[in-house]
Every structure is written in C-alpha cells, then in structure tokens.
CSV table of C-alpha atoms and ligand atoms in Angstrom, one decimal:
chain,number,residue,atom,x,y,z
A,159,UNK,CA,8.6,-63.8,-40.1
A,160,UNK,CA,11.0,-63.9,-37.5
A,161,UNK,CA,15.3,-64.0,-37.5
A,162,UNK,CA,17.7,-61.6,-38.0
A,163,UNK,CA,19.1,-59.5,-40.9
A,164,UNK,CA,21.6,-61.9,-43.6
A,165,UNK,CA,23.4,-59.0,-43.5
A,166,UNK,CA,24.8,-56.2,-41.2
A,167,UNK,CA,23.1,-53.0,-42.0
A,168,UNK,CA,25.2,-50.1,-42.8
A,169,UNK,CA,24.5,-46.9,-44.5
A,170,UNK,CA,20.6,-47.6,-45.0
A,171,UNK,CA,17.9,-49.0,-43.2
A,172,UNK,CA,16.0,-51.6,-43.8
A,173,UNK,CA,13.4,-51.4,-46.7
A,174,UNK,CA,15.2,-48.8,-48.2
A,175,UNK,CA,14.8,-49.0,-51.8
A,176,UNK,CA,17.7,-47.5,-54.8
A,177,UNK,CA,15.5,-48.7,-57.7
A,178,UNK,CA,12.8,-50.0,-59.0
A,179,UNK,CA,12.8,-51.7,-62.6
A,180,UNK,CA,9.3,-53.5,-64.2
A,181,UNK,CA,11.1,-56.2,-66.2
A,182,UNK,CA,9.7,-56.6,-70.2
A,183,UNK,CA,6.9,-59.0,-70.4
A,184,UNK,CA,5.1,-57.5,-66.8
A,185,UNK,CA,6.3,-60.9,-65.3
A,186,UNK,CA,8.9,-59.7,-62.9
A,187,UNK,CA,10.3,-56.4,-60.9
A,188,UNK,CA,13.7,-56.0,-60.2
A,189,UNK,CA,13.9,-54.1,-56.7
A,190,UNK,CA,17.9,-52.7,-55.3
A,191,UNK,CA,18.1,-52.6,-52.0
A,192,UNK,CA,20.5,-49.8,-50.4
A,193,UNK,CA,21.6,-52.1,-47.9
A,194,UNK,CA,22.6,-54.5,-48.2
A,195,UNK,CA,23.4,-53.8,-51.7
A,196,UNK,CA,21.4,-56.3,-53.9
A,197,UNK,CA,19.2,-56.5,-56.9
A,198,UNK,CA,16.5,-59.2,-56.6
A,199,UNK,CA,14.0,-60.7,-59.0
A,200,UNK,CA,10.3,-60.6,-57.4
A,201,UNK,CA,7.8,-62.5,-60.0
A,202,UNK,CA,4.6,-61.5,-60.5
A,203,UNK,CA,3.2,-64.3,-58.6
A,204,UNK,CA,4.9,-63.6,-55.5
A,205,UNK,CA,3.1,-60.1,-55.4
A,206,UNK,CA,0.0,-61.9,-56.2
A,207,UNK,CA,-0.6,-63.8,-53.4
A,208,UNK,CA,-0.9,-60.5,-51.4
A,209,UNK,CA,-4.1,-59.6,-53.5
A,210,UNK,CA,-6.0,-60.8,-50.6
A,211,UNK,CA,-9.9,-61.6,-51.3
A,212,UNK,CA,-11.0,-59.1,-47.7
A,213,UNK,CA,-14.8,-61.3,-48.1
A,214,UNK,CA,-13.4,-65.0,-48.5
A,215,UNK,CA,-10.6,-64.3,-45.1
A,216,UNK,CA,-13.6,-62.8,-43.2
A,217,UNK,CA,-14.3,-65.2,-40.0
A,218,UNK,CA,-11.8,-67.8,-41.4
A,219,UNK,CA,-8.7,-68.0,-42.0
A,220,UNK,CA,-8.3,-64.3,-40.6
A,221,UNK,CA,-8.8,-65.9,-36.9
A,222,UNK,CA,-5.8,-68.5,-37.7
A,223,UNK,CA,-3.1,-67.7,-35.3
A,224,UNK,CA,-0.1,-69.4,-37.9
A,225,UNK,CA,-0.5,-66.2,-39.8
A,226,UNK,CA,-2.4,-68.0,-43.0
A,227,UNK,CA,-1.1,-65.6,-46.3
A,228,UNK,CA,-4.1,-66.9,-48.4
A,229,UNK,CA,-7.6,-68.3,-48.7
A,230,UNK,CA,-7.6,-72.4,-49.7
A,231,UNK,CA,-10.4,-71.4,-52.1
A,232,UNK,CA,-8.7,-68.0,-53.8
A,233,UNK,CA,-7.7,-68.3,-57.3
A,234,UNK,CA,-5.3,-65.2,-57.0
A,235,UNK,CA,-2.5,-65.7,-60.0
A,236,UNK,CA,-2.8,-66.7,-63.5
A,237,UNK,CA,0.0,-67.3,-66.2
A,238,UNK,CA,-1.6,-64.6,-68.4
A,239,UNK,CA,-1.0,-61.9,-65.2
A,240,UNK,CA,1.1,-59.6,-66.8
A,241,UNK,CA,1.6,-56.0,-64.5
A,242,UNK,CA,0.9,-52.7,-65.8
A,243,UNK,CA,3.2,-50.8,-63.7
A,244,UNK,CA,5.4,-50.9,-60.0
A,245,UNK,CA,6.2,-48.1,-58.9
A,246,UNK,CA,6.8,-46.5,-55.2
A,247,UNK,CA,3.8,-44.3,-53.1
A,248,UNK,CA,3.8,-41.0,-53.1
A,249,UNK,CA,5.5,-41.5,-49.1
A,250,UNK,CA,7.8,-43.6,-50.4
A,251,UNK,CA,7.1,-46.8,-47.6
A,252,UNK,CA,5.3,-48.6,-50.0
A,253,UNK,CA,5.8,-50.8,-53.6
A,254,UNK,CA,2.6,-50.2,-55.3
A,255,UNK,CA,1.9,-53.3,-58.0
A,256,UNK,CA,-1.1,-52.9,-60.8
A,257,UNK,CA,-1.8,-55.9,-63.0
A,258,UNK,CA,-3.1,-55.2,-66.5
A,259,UNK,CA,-6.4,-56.3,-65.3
A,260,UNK,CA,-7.0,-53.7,-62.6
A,261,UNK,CA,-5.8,-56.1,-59.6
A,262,UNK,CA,-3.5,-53.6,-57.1
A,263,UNK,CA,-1.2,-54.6,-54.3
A,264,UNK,CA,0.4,-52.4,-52.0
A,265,UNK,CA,2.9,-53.6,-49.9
A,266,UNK,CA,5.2,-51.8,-47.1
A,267,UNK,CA,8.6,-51.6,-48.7
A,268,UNK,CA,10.0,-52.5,-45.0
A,269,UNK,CA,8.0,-56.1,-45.2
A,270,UNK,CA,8.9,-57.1,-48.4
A,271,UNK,CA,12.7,-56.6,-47.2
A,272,UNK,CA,12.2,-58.6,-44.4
A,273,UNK,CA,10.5,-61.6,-46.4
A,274,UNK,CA,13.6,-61.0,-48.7
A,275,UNK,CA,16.2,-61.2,-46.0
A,276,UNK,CA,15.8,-62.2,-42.9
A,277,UNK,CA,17.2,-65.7,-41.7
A,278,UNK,CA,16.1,-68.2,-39.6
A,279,UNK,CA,17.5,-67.4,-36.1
A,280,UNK,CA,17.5,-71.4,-34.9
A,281,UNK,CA,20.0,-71.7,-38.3
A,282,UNK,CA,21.6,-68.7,-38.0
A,283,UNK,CA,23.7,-68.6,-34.6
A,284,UNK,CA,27.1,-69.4,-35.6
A,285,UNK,CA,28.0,-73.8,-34.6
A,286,UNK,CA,30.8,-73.5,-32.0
A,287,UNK,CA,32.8,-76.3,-32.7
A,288,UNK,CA,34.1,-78.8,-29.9
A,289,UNK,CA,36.9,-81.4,-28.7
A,290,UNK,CA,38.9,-82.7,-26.0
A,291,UNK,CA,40.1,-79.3,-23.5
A,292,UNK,CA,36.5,-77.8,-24.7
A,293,UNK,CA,34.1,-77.7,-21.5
A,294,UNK,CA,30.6,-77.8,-22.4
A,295,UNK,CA,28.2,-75.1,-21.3
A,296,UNK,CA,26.8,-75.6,-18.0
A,297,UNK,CA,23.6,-74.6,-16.4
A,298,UNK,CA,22.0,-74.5,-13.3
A,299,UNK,CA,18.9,-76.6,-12.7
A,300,UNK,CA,17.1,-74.4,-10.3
A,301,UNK,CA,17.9,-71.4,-12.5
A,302,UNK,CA,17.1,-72.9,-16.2
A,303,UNK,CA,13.5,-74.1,-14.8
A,304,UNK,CA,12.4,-70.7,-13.3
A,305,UNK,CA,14.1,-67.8,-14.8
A,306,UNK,CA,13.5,-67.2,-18.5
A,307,UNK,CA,16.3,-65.4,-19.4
A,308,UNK,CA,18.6,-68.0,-17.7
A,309,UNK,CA,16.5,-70.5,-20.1
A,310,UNK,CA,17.3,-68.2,-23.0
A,311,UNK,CA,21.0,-68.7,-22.4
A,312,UNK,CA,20.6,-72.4,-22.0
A,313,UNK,CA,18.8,-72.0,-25.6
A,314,UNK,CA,21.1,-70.1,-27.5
A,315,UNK,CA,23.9,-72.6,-26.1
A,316,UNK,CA,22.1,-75.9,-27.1
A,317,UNK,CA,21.7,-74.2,-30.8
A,318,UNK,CA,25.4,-73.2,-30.7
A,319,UNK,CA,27.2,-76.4,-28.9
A,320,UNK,CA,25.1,-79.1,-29.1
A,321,UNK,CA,26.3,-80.1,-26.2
A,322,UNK,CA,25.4,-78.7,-22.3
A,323,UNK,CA,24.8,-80.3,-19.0
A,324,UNK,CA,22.6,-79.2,-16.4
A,325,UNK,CA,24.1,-79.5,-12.7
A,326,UNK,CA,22.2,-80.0,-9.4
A,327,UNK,CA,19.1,-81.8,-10.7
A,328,UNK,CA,17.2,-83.5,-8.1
A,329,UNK,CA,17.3,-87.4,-8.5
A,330,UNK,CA,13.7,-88.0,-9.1
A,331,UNK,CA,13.6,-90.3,-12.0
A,332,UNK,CA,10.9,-87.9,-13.6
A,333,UNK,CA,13.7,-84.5,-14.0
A,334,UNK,CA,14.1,-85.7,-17.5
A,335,UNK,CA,10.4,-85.7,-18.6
A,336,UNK,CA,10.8,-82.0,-17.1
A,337,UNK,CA,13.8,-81.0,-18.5
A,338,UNK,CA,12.1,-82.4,-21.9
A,339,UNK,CA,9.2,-80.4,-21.9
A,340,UNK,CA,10.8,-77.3,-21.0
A,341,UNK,CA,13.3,-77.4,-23.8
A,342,UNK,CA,11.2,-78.8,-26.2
A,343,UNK,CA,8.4,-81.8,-26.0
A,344,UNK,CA,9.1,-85.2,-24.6
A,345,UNK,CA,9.8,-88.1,-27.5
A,346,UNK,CA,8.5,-91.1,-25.9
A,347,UNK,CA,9.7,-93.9,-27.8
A,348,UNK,CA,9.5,-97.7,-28.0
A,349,UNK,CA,11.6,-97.5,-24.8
A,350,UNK,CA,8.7,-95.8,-22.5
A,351,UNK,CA,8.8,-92.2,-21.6
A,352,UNK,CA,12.4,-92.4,-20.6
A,353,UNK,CA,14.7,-95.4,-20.7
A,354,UNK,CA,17.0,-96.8,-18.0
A,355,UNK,CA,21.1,-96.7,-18.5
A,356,UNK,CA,21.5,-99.5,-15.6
A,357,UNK,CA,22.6,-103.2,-15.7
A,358,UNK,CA,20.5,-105.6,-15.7
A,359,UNK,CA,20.4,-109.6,-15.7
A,360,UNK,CA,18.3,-109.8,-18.2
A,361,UNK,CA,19.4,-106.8,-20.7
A,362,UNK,CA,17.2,-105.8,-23.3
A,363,UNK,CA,19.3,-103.1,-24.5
A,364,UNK,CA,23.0,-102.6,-24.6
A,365,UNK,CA,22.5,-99.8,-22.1
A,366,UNK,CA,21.6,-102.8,-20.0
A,367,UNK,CA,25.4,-104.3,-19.8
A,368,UNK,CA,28.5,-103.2,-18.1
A,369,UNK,CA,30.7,-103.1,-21.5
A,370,UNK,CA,31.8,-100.3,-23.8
A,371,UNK,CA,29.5,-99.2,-26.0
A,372,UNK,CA,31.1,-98.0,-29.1
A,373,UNK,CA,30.2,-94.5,-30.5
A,374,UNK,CA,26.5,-94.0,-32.4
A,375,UNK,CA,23.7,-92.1,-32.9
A,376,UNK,CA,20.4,-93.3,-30.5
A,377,UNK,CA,17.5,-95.0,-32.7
A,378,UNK,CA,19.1,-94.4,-36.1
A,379,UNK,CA,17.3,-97.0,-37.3
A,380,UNK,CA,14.2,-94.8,-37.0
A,381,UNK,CA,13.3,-92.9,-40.2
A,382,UNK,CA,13.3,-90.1,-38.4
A,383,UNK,CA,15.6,-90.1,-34.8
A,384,UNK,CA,15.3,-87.9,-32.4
A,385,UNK,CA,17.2,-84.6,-31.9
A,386,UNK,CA,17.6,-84.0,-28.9
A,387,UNK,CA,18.9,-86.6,-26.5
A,388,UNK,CA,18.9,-86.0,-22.3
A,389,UNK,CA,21.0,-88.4,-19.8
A,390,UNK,CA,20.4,-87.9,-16.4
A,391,UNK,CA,23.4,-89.3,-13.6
A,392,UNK,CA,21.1,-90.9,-11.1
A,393,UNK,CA,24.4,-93.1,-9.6
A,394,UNK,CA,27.9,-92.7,-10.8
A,395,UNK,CA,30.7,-95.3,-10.4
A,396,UNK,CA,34.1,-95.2,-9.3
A,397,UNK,CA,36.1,-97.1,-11.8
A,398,UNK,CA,35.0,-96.5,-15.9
A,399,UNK,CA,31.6,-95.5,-16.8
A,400,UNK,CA,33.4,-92.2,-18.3
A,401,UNK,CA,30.8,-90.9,-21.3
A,402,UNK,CA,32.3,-89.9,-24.6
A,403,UNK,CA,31.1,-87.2,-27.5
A,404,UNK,CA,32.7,-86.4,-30.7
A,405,UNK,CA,31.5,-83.1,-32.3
A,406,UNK,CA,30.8,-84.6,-36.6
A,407,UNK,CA,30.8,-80.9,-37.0
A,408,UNK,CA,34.6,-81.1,-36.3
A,409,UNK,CA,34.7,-84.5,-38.1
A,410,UNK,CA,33.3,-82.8,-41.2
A,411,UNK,CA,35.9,-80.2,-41.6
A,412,UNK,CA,38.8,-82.9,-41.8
A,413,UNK,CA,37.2,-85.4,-44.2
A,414,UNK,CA,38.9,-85.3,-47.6
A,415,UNK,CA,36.2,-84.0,-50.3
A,416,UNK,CA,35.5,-87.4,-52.0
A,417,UNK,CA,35.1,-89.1,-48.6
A,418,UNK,CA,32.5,-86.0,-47.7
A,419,UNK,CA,30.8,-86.9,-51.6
A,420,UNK,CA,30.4,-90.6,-50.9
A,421,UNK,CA,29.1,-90.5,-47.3
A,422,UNK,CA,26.6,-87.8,-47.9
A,423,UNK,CA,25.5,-89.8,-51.3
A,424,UNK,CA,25.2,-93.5,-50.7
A,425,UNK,CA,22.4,-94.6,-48.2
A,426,UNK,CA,22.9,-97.4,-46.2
A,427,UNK,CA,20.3,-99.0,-44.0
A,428,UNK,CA,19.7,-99.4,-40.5
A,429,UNK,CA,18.4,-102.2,-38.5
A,430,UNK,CA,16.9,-103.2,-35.6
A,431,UNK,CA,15.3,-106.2,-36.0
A,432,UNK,CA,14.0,-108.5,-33.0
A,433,UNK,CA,11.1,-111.0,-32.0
A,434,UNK,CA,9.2,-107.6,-30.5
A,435,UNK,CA,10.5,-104.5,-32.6
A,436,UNK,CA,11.2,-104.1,-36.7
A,437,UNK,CA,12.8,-101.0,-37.3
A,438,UNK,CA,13.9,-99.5,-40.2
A,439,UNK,CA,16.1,-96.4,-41.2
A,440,UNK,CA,17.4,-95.6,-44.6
A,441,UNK,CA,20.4,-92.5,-44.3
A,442,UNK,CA,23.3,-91.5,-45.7
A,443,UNK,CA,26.0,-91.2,-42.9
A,444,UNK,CA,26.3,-87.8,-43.4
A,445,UNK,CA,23.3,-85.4,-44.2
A,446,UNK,CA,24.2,-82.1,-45.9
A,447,UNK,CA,21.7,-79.7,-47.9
A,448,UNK,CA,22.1,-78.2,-50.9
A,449,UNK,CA,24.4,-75.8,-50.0
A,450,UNK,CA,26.5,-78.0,-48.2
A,451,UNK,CA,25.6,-76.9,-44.9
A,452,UNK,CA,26.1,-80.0,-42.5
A,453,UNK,CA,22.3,-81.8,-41.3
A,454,UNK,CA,22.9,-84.3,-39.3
A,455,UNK,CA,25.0,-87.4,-38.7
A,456,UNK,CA,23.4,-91.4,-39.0
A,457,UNK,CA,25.8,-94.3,-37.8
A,458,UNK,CA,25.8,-96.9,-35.5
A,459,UNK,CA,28.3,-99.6,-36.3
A,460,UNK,CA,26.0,-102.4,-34.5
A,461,UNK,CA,22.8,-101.4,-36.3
A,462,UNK,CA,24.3,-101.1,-39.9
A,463,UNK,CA,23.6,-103.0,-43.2
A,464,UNK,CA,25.3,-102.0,-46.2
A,465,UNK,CA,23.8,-102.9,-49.8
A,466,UNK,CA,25.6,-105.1,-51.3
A,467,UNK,CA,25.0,-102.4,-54.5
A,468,UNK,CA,26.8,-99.6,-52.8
A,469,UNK,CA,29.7,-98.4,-54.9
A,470,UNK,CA,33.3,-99.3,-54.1
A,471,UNK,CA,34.9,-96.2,-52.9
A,472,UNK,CA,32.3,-95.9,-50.0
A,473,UNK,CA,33.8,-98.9,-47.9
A,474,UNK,CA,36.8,-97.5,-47.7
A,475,UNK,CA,35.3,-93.5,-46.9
A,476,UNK,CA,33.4,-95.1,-44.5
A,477,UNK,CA,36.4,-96.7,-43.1
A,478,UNK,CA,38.3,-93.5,-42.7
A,479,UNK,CA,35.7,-91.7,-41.2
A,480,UNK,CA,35.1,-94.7,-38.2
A,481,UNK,CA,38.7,-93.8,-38.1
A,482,UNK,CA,38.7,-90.3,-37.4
A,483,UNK,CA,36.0,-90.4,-34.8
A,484,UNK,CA,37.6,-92.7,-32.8
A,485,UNK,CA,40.8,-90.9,-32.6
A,486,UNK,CA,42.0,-89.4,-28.7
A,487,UNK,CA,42.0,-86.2,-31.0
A,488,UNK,CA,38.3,-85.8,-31.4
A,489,UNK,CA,37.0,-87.5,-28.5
A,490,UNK,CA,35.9,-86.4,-25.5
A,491,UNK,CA,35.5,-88.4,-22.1
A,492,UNK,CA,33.2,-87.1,-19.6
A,493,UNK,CA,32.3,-88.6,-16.4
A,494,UNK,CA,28.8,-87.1,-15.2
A,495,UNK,CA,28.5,-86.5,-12.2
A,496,UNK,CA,26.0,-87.2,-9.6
A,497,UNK,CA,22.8,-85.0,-9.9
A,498,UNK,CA,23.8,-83.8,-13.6
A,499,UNK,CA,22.1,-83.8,-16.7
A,500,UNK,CA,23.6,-83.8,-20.0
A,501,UNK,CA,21.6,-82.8,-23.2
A,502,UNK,CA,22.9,-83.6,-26.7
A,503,UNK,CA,21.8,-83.0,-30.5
A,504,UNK,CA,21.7,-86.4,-31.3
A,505,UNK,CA,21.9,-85.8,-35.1
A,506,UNK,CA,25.1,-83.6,-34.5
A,507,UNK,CA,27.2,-85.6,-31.4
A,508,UNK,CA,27.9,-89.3,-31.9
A,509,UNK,CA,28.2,-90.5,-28.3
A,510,UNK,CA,29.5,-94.1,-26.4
A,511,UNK,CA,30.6,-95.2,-22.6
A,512,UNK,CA,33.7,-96.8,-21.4
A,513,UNK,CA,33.4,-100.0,-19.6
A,514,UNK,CA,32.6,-100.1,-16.0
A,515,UNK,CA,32.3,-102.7,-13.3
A,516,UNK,CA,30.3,-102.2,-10.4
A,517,UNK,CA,26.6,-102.6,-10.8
A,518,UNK,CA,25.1,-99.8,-9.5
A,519,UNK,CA,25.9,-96.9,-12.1
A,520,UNK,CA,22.3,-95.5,-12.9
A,521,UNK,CA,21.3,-92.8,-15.8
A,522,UNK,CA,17.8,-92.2,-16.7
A,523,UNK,CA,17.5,-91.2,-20.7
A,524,UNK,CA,14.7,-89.5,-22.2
A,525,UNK,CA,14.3,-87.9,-26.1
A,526,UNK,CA,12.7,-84.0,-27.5
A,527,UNK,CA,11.6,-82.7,-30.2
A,528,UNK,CA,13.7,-80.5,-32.1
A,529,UNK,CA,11.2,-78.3,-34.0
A,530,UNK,CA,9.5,-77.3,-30.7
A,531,UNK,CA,12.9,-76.5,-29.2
A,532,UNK,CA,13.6,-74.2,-32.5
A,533,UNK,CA,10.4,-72.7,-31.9
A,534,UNK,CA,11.0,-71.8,-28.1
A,535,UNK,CA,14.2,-69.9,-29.5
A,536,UNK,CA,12.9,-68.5,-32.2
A,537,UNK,CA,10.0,-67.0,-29.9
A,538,UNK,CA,12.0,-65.8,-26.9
A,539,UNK,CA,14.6,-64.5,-29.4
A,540,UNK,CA,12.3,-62.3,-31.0
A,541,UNK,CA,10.9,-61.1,-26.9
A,542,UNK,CA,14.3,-60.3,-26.5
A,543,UNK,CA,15.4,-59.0,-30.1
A,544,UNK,CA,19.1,-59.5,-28.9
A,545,UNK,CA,22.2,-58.0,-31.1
A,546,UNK,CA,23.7,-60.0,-33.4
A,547,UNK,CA,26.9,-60.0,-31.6
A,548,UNK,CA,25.8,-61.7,-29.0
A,549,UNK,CA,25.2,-65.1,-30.7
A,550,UNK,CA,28.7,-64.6,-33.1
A,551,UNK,CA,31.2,-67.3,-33.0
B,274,LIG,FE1,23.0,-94.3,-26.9
C-alpha cells in the first residue's frame, strides 16, 4: 500500500484504536479510530483473507514481488464464518480475530489503518487549475533526464498541471521516445513510434497541412486514448503556428449542472474510418466517477458521430460546452519554442494550432502510458515520503 493519510493526523497516531465493538451475528467489527475520528465496518471476510494457508504460499506465490494477499487455490471464507471474539493483544499493536471454528488472525492495528485510509498519492495531489496568464511548469532537459529529484519535481507537476514543457532538448528526432520512457512507456500507435507535425504534399493527417486545427483530444476514436501526449519543436515559424490548451478541468467548473448530467451520460461515437484504418471509440464527452470526480475529456469535432437516439437536450449541452472552450477566456496560445518539449494529459487538456504559412515548421509527437507514469510517482513518492504540504494546492 502506498499514498498518504485521507486525513491530517492530530492528537493520535496512526493505528490508534478508541474501541472495538464485535457486531451481533459475528459477521462484522466495528473498529474507532482516534484519529481521524471514525467508526468503520470491517466484515468478517475482509479479516479472512489474512488467514493465510503458511504450506500452500510456500515457494509460490510468497516469491511474487506484486505482493499477492492470497493463494489462487485457498478456500479461506465461508457464509457460515461467524467470529467468536475481536478483541486487542495484550501490547495493544494488534486486532486479534477468532472465528467460531478455531481460525485466528492477528493483524498489526497500524496496517489495518493504513489499508483503511491511506489514498492513492497519483489521485491525491491537489489539480492546479490553468488559463490564459497561467505559465506552465517548466523543466530542464539536461536536469529532468539525470537528476532524480529534479525528475520528481517534473512528476509531481505533470500530476498537478497536466501541462509542462521541457526546454533545451537536443533536436534529435528520437528525444521524444526518451522523454517517453523516462516519464512513463512509449505508446507507439498506428502513427509509428512518434508521428510528424510537418506539411506535407501528400498529407495523411491533418498535422500534415498548414490550416488551423480546431481543439480535440489525439486518437479519441481509440477505446482507450492515450494519456499522456509529448510535442517536440524541431522548427518553429515566424508568422502563426501558435499552439493552444484549454484546461476541461476549468471547463467543468462553469458548466451548468444539467449540461455536466447530459455530457457525462450520453455516449457518442468516434470515428476514424479510411481505406487503411477503422477505428472506433465509444465515450461520453465528459468522464466522471462516481463521486463526481472529473476522468477525462473525449471530443474531437472532426471525428464525431452522434446517434441519431441521443436525447434532445444533449445537442444543445454539447453546443454550450464547444462554446465555452473556444472562448479567449479559457484558451491558451503558446508558441513553442525551438528545442522545447511540451507534455500534456491528453484525457485532461483539449489542444489545437493556429494557422501558419511557411512550410518548414517541424514538431515530432510521440504518446505514454499513464499507469506506468502513476507508478514512477507513486514509487519515488514513497523514497522520498515528502509532507503533505508540499503537493497542496
Ligand atoms: Fe492533436
């Protein structure tokens, strides 16, 4: 288990127990925590699958390094379980379970509050929400690719923003692939490895063209896009070219709650459909879980088809959210510069480009994986065990 406390911790320390209560019936304990203050249910199963069979994890699934809780094979819980007693050790560190049928756990009261509490770390740093005036974090190449705690920071900002850009990356077309695998692991795609952001006379792609490209998510007619999207300046432009992000995280917050309702609620489809490539993606345009904490964003105005089934009141939702995003309020126009990377979370930043003329502008793209980037934090977090404060808003 690894994260932080829910909680701050004041007047008691962690695993510190006020009461203990064996619920009629020998199906559940009630345990109080001192701090923070909170009675919580524990079923008898959840106890059970700490009566760990020593013989069956001997040479298996004791060696596994994902820190396996049970054998496949172990029957451990029944519906007939009913416990006998609960009660604390003589010590007082540990909850001490007995089953009417002789079974016994004993648990550190510490690790059974940490189970309880702790929070994901990748979920729990505090979104810092963005516009126009906002500058993005910004990194140094050299630094983020061979000093770990300058890494870390770059980390913790990605989890926070969203948004960053890396400056003084050498022009090799390969720095993304790098960058990639450093933060998380490369996403090759249907594209290649990376993909090319330069004109062409025979585009295949609208990154291929000189024209604005209007604001979307990349591949969202994938099942499953990728979440974390790199774009490396290779050859920047005089006139136009400018980039431009909009923060949904921001957007969220000023959608009226039926709006919020119908986008999260009716899937649409998206499609990219060709003589080479079928794709398709089925999403809501905004992704929310069930506590109504904001997932991810799916739109692209070129790649949408709507059922013809989907209820009134969306077209109109829909309408006032392509509104919002497109307003000078929310957007923000970068030009990247020469030698700079930007990095983006592509299920949280919608992102298009301003028309340009000349021919030579030149970014190279490349996708990660977001679980392995939430692993990388979650691991150098924990190496670190940094305050709290640090990662507030
Ligand atoms: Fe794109």
């Amino acid at each position: 288990v690894t994260g932080v406390p829910r909680d701050s911790i004041s007047g008691g320390k962690p695993g510190e127990v006020h009461s203990i209560v064996l619920a009629p019936g020998g199906q559940q304990v009630d345990i109080t925590w001192v701090a923070p203050t909170q009675r919580l249910s524990y079923h008898s199963y959840w106890f059970r699958q700490y009566l760990i069979d020593e013989q069956r994890f001997a040479g298996v699934a004791a060696d596994w390094t994902d820190g396996a809780n049970f054998h496949a094979q172990q029957e451990f819980a029944s519906e007939r379980d009913e416990i006998a007693s609960a009660e604390l050790s003589a010590d007082g560190t540990e909850l001490v379970v007995r089953w009417a049928d002789g079974a016994e756990v004993r648990l550190p009261t510490e690790d059974i509050w940490s189970l309880s509490f702790q929070e994901d770390i990748a979920t729990a740093i505090e979104p810092r929400v963005w516009g126009p005036g906002d500058p993005f974090p910004g990194h140094d190449f050299a630094a983020i690719m061979t000093l770990e705690d300058a890494f870390f920071d770059l980390l913790v900002d990605f989890a926070r923003w969203g948004i960053l850009q890396i400056f003084d990356a050498p022009p090799e077309p390969d720095t993304v692939i790098r960058i990639a695998n450093r933060i998380g692991t490369l996403c090759p795609s249907h594209l290649g490895d990376t993909f090319e952001v330069k004109p062409k006379d025979d585009p295949d792609h609208i990154g291929e063209v000189c024209a604005e490209i209007p604001l979307h998510i990349d591949l969202v007619y994938r099942q499953d896009p990728p979440p974390v999207q790199l774009l490396h300046a290779i050859k920047q432009v005089e006139e136009g070219g400018e980039n431009e992000f909009v923060d949904v995280r921001r957007i969220i917050e000023l959608l009226n709650p039926d709006d919020l309702s119908l986008l999260r609620s009716t899937p649409v489809d998206f499609v990219a459909d060709s003589s080479r490539v079928h794709f398709r993606g089925r999403h809501p345009i905004l992704k929310l879980d069930v506590d109504r904490r904001f997932e991810g964003v799916f739109y692209n105005q070129y790649k949408i088809v709507i059922p013809p089934t989907t209820p009134s009141g969306f077209y109109f939702a829909f309408e006032r959210f392509r509104h919002l995003i497109r307003s000078p309020e929310h957007l923000c126009p970068v030009k990247l510069p020469e030698g700079s990377v930007i990095i983006f979370d592509n299920r949280r930043v919608l992102h298009g480009r301003r028309r340009f003329v000349s021919a030579s502008r030149h970014l190279v793209g490349a996708f990660a994986n977001g679980d392995d980037f939430r692993s990388r934090l979650r691991v150098m977090w924990r190496e670190r065990q940094v305050a709290p404060a640090r990662v507030g808003p």
